[in-house]
Amino acid sequence: MALLPILRFPDPRLKKVAALVTKVDDSTRKLVADMAETMYEAPGIGLAATQVDVHKRIVVIDVSEDKSELRVFINPTLGRCEGSQIGEEGCLSVPGIYDKVERAERVSVTYLDLDGKQHMLEAEGLLAVCIQHEIDHLNGTVFVDHLSLLKQTRIKNKMAKQARVTA
């Protein structure tokens, strides 16, 4: 396994729409393992392949307290979205920035597992938020895009300043 570099907002590669995975094979499983290691090390609770500059529809999520429930979603598709919740979100691609985002409270998602088998999951609460957040990444959307233009500009400026300081 290897740690992968995480793209930082406003990197234009975060806007790319990810392609469907046509075959779940050993290279897919290696990417998933590397993504999981990267997510845990960051530390985070979700990571989309887009964030590590791999534009395939793959997401890893673990919302457990002890990091023991890794979930892998290949070609995830949101189905039913019900209710509404507003919660504070952050993102590994936008480190140190948190803001309130409105999301569906309950969702269903269809996806493939590491063996290429299709599943459907009903999720609510934090897992539902995380699934929506990561699928947004696959569609070229960062959580910042859900905020006002003023907040987006402030965050872009803050991230640009951070990049200059660390360069």
Coordinates of C-alpha atoms in Angstrom, one line a residue:
M1 CA 0.0 0.0 0.0
A2 CA 1.1 3.6 -0.6
L3 CA 0.0 7.0 0.5
L4 CA -1.4 9.1 -2.3
P5 CA -1.1 12.8 -2.7
I6 CA -4.5 14.6 -2.1
L7 CA -5.4 17.4 -4.5
R8 CA -6.2 20.7 -2.8
F9 CA -9.0 23.1 -3.7
P10 CA -9.2 25.0 -6.0
D11 CA -7.1 22.5 -8.2
P12 CA -9.0 22.3 -11.5
R13 CA -8.6 18.5 -11.5
L14 CA -11.1 18.3 -8.7
K15 CA -13.7 19.5 -11.3
K16 CA -13.2 16.5 -13.5
V17 CA -16.1 14.1 -13.7
A18 CA -15.0 10.5 -12.9
A19 CA -15.5 7.7 -15.4
L20 CA -17.3 4.4 -14.7
V21 CA -15.1 1.5 -13.6
T22 CA -15.6 -1.0 -16.4
K23 CA -13.8 -3.9 -14.7
V24 CA -13.1 -4.5 -11.0
D25 CA -9.7 -6.2 -11.0
D26 CA -6.5 -6.3 -9.0
S27 CA -5.5 -2.7 -10.0
T28 CA -8.9 -1.5 -8.7
R29 CA -8.3 -3.4 -5.4
K30 CA -4.8 -1.9 -5.1
L31 CA -6.2 1.6 -5.7
V32 CA -8.9 1.0 -3.0
A33 CA -6.2 -0.2 -0.5
D34 CA -4.0 2.9 -1.2
M35 CA -7.0 5.2 -0.9
A36 CA -8.0 3.7 2.4
E37 CA -4.5 4.1 3.8
T38 CA -4.4 7.7 2.5
M39 CA -7.8 8.4 4.1
Y40 CA -6.9 6.9 7.5
E41 CA -3.5 8.7 7.5
A42 CA -5.0 12.1 6.6
P43 CA -7.1 11.5 8.9
G44 CA -10.5 11.5 7.3
I45 CA -13.8 9.5 7.0
G46 CA -14.2 9.5 3.3
L47 CA -12.1 9.8 0.1
A48 CA -13.1 9.8 -3.6
A49 CA -10.6 8.7 -6.3
T50 CA -11.0 12.2 -7.9
Q51 CA -9.3 13.6 -4.8
V52 CA -6.1 11.6 -5.5
D53 CA -6.2 12.5 -9.2
V54 CA -7.6 9.2 -10.4
H55 CA -10.8 9.9 -12.3
K56 CA -12.7 6.7 -11.7
R57 CA -15.9 6.3 -9.8
I58 CA -14.5 4.9 -6.6
V59 CA -15.1 6.0 -3.0
V60 CA -13.9 4.7 0.4
I61 CA -15.7 5.6 3.6
D62 CA -15.3 4.7 7.3
V63 CA -17.5 6.6 9.7
S64 CA -16.8 4.2 12.7
E65 CA -15.1 5.5 15.8
D66 CA -12.4 2.9 15.7
K67 CA -11.8 2.9 11.9
S68 CA -12.9 -0.7 11.7
E69 CA -15.7 -0.4 9.1
L70 CA -14.2 0.4 5.8
R71 CA -16.9 0.7 3.1
V72 CA -16.0 0.6 -0.6
F73 CA -18.3 2.0 -3.3
I74 CA -17.5 1.4 -6.9
N75 CA -19.7 3.2 -9.5
P76 CA -22.0 4.5 -6.7
T77 CA -25.4 5.9 -7.8
L78 CA -27.7 7.7 -5.5
G79 CA -31.3 6.5 -5.6
R80 CA -33.9 7.7 -3.1
C81 CA -33.0 10.9 -1.2
E82 CA -35.4 11.8 1.7
G83 CA -35.5 14.4 4.4
S84 CA -33.1 17.2 5.0
Q85 CA -30.3 17.9 7.4
I86 CA -27.8 20.7 7.8
G87 CA -24.4 19.8 9.2
E88 CA -20.9 21.1 9.3
E89 CA -18.7 19.5 6.7
G90 CA -15.0 19.5 6.0
C91 CA -12.9 17.9 3.3
L92 CA -9.5 16.5 2.9
S93 CA -9.1 18.6 -0.3
V94 CA -10.0 21.7 1.7
P95 CA -8.0 21.2 4.9
G96 CA -8.9 23.4 7.9
I97 CA -12.2 24.7 6.4
Y98 CA -15.6 23.7 7.8
D99 CA -19.0 25.0 6.9
K100 CA -22.7 24.1 7.1
V101 CA -24.1 22.2 4.1
E102 CA -27.7 21.0 3.5
R103 CA -27.9 17.3 2.5
A104 CA -30.6 14.6 2.3
E105 CA -31.1 12.9 5.7
R106 CA -31.6 9.4 4.2
V107 CA -30.3 8.0 0.9
S108 CA -30.2 4.8 -1.0
V109 CA -27.1 4.0 -3.0
T110 CA -26.4 1.3 -5.5
Y111 CA -22.8 0.3 -6.0
L112 CA -20.3 -2.5 -6.8
D113 CA -18.1 -4.1 -4.2
L114 CA -14.5 -5.3 -4.6
D115 CA -15.7 -8.5 -6.3
G116 CA -17.7 -6.6 -8.8
K117 CA -21.0 -7.6 -7.2
Q118 CA -23.9 -5.1 -7.1
H119 CA -25.4 -4.0 -3.8
M120 CA -27.9 -1.5 -2.5
L121 CA -27.5 0.3 0.8
E122 CA -29.9 2.5 2.8
A123 CA -28.0 5.0 4.8
E124 CA -28.9 7.9 7.2
G125 CA -27.1 10.4 9.3
L126 CA -23.4 10.8 9.0
L127 CA -23.0 7.9 6.5
A128 CA -25.7 9.4 4.2
V129 CA -23.9 12.8 4.3
C130 CA -20.5 11.2 3.6
I131 CA -21.9 9.2 0.7
Q132 CA -23.4 12.4 -0.8
H133 CA -20.2 14.4 -0.2
E134 CA -18.0 11.7 -1.9
I135 CA -20.4 11.2 -4.9
D136 CA -20.3 15.0 -5.3
H137 CA -16.5 14.6 -5.8
L138 CA -17.0 12.0 -8.5
N139 CA -19.3 14.5 -10.3
G140 CA -16.7 17.3 -10.1
T141 CA -18.3 19.1 -7.1
V142 CA -16.5 20.1 -3.9
F143 CA -18.5 20.9 -0.8
V144 CA -17.4 24.6 -1.1
D145 CA -19.6 24.7 -4.3
H146 CA -22.6 24.4 -2.0
L147 CA -21.7 27.7 -0.2
S148 CA -22.4 31.3 -1.1
L149 CA -20.1 33.0 -3.7
L150 CA -18.7 35.2 -1.0
K151 CA -17.7 32.1 1.1
Q152 CA -16.3 30.4 -1.9
T153 CA -14.1 33.4 -2.7
R154 CA -12.9 33.6 0.9
I155 CA -12.0 29.9 1.0
K156 CA -10.1 30.2 -2.4
N157 CA -8.1 33.1 -1.0
K158 CA -7.4 31.3 2.2
M159 CA -6.3 28.1 0.4
A160 CA -4.1 30.2 -2.0
K161 CA -2.4 31.8 1.0
Q162 CA -1.9 28.4 2.6
A163 CA -0.3 27.1 -0.6
R164 CA 2.1 30.1 -0.7
V165 CA 3.1 29.6 3.0
T166 CA 3.9 25.9 2.5
A167 CA 5.6 26.4 -0.9

